[in-house]
C-alpha positions as a LaTeX table, in Angstrom:
\begin{tabular}{lrrr}
\hline
Residue & $x$ (\AA) & $y$ (\AA) & $z$ (\AA) \\
\hline
Thr1 & 9.71 & 2.14 & 35.35 \\
Gly2 & 12.14 & 2.08 & 38.28 \\
Ile3 & 12.62 & 3.60 & 41.70 \\
Ile4 & 15.65 & 5.85 & 42.13 \\
Leu5 & 16.98 & 6.22 & 45.68 \\
Met6 & 18.50 & 9.54 & 46.75 \\
Glu7 & 20.09 & 9.83 & 50.19 \\
Ile8 & 20.75 & 13.22 & 51.76 \\
Gln9 & 23.91 & 13.96 & 53.73 \\
Glu10 & 24.06 & 16.29 & 56.73 \\
Gly11 & 24.56 & 19.97 & 55.99 \\
Val12 & 23.88 & 19.91 & 52.24 \\
Phe13 & 22.55 & 23.10 & 50.66 \\
Phe14 & 20.74 & 22.01 & 47.50 \\
Glu15 & 20.94 & 24.77 & 44.86 \\
Leu16 & 19.35 & 25.14 & 41.43 \\
Glu17 & 22.48 & 23.66 & 39.81 \\
Asp18 & 22.20 & 20.61 & 42.07 \\
Ala19 & 18.56 & 20.15 & 41.04 \\
Glu20 & 19.55 & 20.30 & 37.39 \\
Arg21 & 22.41 & 17.79 & 37.88 \\
Ser22 & 20.13 & 15.45 & 39.83 \\
His23 & 17.54 & 15.59 & 37.08 \\
Glu24 & 20.17 & 14.73 & 34.46 \\
Ala25 & 21.33 & 11.81 & 36.62 \\
His26 & 17.72 & 10.60 & 36.99 \\
Leu27 & 17.27 & 10.65 & 33.23 \\
Arg28 & 20.53 & 8.72 & 32.72 \\
Leu29 & 19.64 & 6.14 & 35.37 \\
Ser30 & 16.17 & 5.65 & 33.93 \\
Ser31 & 17.41 & 5.63 & 30.32 \\
Gly32 & 14.80 & 8.30 & 29.61 \\
Asn33 & 11.97 & 6.10 & 30.88 \\
Pro34 & 9.44 & 7.03 & 33.59 \\
Phe35 & 10.75 & 6.70 & 37.15 \\
Tyr36 & 9.87 & 7.21 & 40.82 \\
Ile37 & 12.02 & 8.99 & 43.42 \\
Leu38 & 12.66 & 7.87 & 46.99 \\
Leu39 & 14.35 & 10.74 & 48.86 \\
Asp40 & 15.72 & 9.57 & 52.20 \\
Thr41 & 16.52 & 12.54 & 54.46 \\
Gln42 & 17.51 & 10.45 & 57.49 \\
Gly43 & 21.19 & 11.30 & 56.84 \\
Gly44 & 20.72 & 14.71 & 58.40 \\
Phe45 & 19.35 & 18.19 & 58.02 \\
Phe46 & 19.71 & 19.91 & 54.64 \\
Asn47 & 18.47 & 23.06 & 52.93 \\
Val48 & 16.98 & 23.57 & 49.48 \\
Ser49 & 17.10 & 26.98 & 47.80 \\
Pro50 & 13.80 & 28.53 & 46.68 \\
Glu51 & 14.96 & 28.27 & 43.06 \\
Ala52 & 15.72 & 24.56 & 43.45 \\
Lys53 & 12.32 & 23.94 & 45.09 \\
Lys54 & 10.58 & 25.69 & 42.21 \\
Lys55 & 12.56 & 23.65 & 39.65 \\
Ile56 & 11.94 & 20.33 & 41.43 \\
Ala57 & 8.19 & 21.02 & 41.60 \\
Ser58 & 7.92 & 22.06 & 37.94 \\
Pro59 & 6.14 & 20.04 & 35.25 \\
Glu60 & 9.37 & 20.17 & 33.21 \\
Tyr61 & 11.34 & 18.47 & 36.02 \\
Ala62 & 8.55 & 15.92 & 36.47 \\
Arg63 & 8.25 & 15.02 & 32.80 \\
Tyr64 & 9.40 & 11.42 & 33.40 \\
Met65 & 8.95 & 11.33 & 37.18 \\
Arg66 & 5.75 & 9.56 & 38.22 \\
Ala67 & 5.83 & 10.19 & 42.00 \\
Ser68 & 8.19 & 10.95 & 44.85 \\
Ala69 & 8.32 & 9.72 & 48.43 \\
Phe70 & 10.28 & 11.52 & 51.15 \\
Val71 & 11.53 & 9.66 & 54.23 \\
Val72 & 11.69 & 12.16 & 57.09 \\
Ser73 & 12.72 & 11.36 & 60.63 \\
Ser74 & 13.01 & 14.79 & 62.22 \\
Leu75 & 10.41 & 17.43 & 62.96 \\
Gly76 & 12.34 & 19.99 & 60.90 \\
Ala77 & 12.42 & 17.70 & 57.85 \\
Arg78 & 8.71 & 16.93 & 58.25 \\
Leu79 & 7.81 & 20.63 & 58.44 \\
Thr80 & 9.96 & 21.43 & 55.42 \\
Gly81 & 8.53 & 18.49 & 53.47 \\
Asn82 & 4.96 & 19.43 & 54.34 \\
Phe83 & 5.60 & 23.02 & 53.27 \\
Phe84 & 6.99 & 21.79 & 49.95 \\
Val85 & 3.99 & 19.53 & 49.30 \\
Lys86 & 1.30 & 22.01 & 50.39 \\
Phe87 & 2.66 & 25.32 & 49.16 \\
Val88 & 5.19 & 24.64 & 46.40 \\
Lys89 & 2.90 & 21.92 & 45.03 \\
Pro90 & 5.04 & 19.45 & 43.09 \\
Ala91 & 3.72 & 18.37 & 39.69 \\
Val92 & 3.71 & 14.68 & 40.71 \\
Pro93 & 2.17 & 12.89 & 43.69 \\
Thr94 & 4.49 & 13.42 & 46.66 \\
Arg95 & 4.12 & 11.92 & 50.13 \\
Leu96 & 6.10 & 11.96 & 53.36 \\
Phe97 & 6.84 & 8.83 & 55.39 \\
Gly98 & 8.52 & 8.12 & 58.71 \\
Lys99 & 10.23 & 4.92 & 57.53 \\
Arg100 & 11.95 & 3.94 & 54.31 \\
Glu101 & 10.03 & 0.67 & 54.01 \\
Glu102 & 6.69 & 2.52 & 54.17 \\
Ala103 & 7.84 & 4.86 & 51.39 \\
Leu104 & 9.08 & 1.93 & 49.31 \\
Asp105 & 5.79 & 0.09 & 49.78 \\
Trp106 & 3.86 & 3.10 & 48.46 \\
Leu107 & 6.18 & 3.53 & 45.48 \\
Arg108 & 6.13 & $-0.20$ & 44.75 \\
Gln109 & 2.33 & $-0.14$ & 44.70 \\
Leu110 & 2.45 & 2.66 & 42.15 \\
Asn111 & 5.32 & 1.05 & 40.24 \\
Gly112 & 4.53 & $-2.65$ & 40.21 \\
Asn113 & 7.12 & $-4.04$ & 42.69 \\
Arg114 & 10.47 & $-3.17$ & 41.07 \\
Pro115 & 13.55 & $-2.86$ & 43.34 \\
Pro116 & 15.10 & 0.59 & 43.95 \\
Gln117 & 18.15 & 1.80 & 41.99 \\
Gln118 & 20.89 & 3.91 & 43.57 \\
Pro119 & 22.54 & 6.75 & 41.64 \\
\hline
\end{tabular}
């Protein structure tokens, strides 16, 4: 089981198609094995469509995903992340962190200390 690192770029609008492509990439990177996601949003503000949020939170999307950690550095990203966790309710444990190392520590505890992989 590995940790897959996703980094967000400024101004991205994440649509349903993007969620589906990301999921396919996760499955390829993990060779179909269970994995953890580290989503680092420090690259800037981004938007996620309601359809993409629903897909990302679904049990189908989380079939091999064990947990996800979001690194958020802005108030807007924290509010959006908290809304996602509390109201969209992802199918896997999901937590927000202020620093990447804190998020990695949590995922490593869940995962057993494997290094992150980049897509």
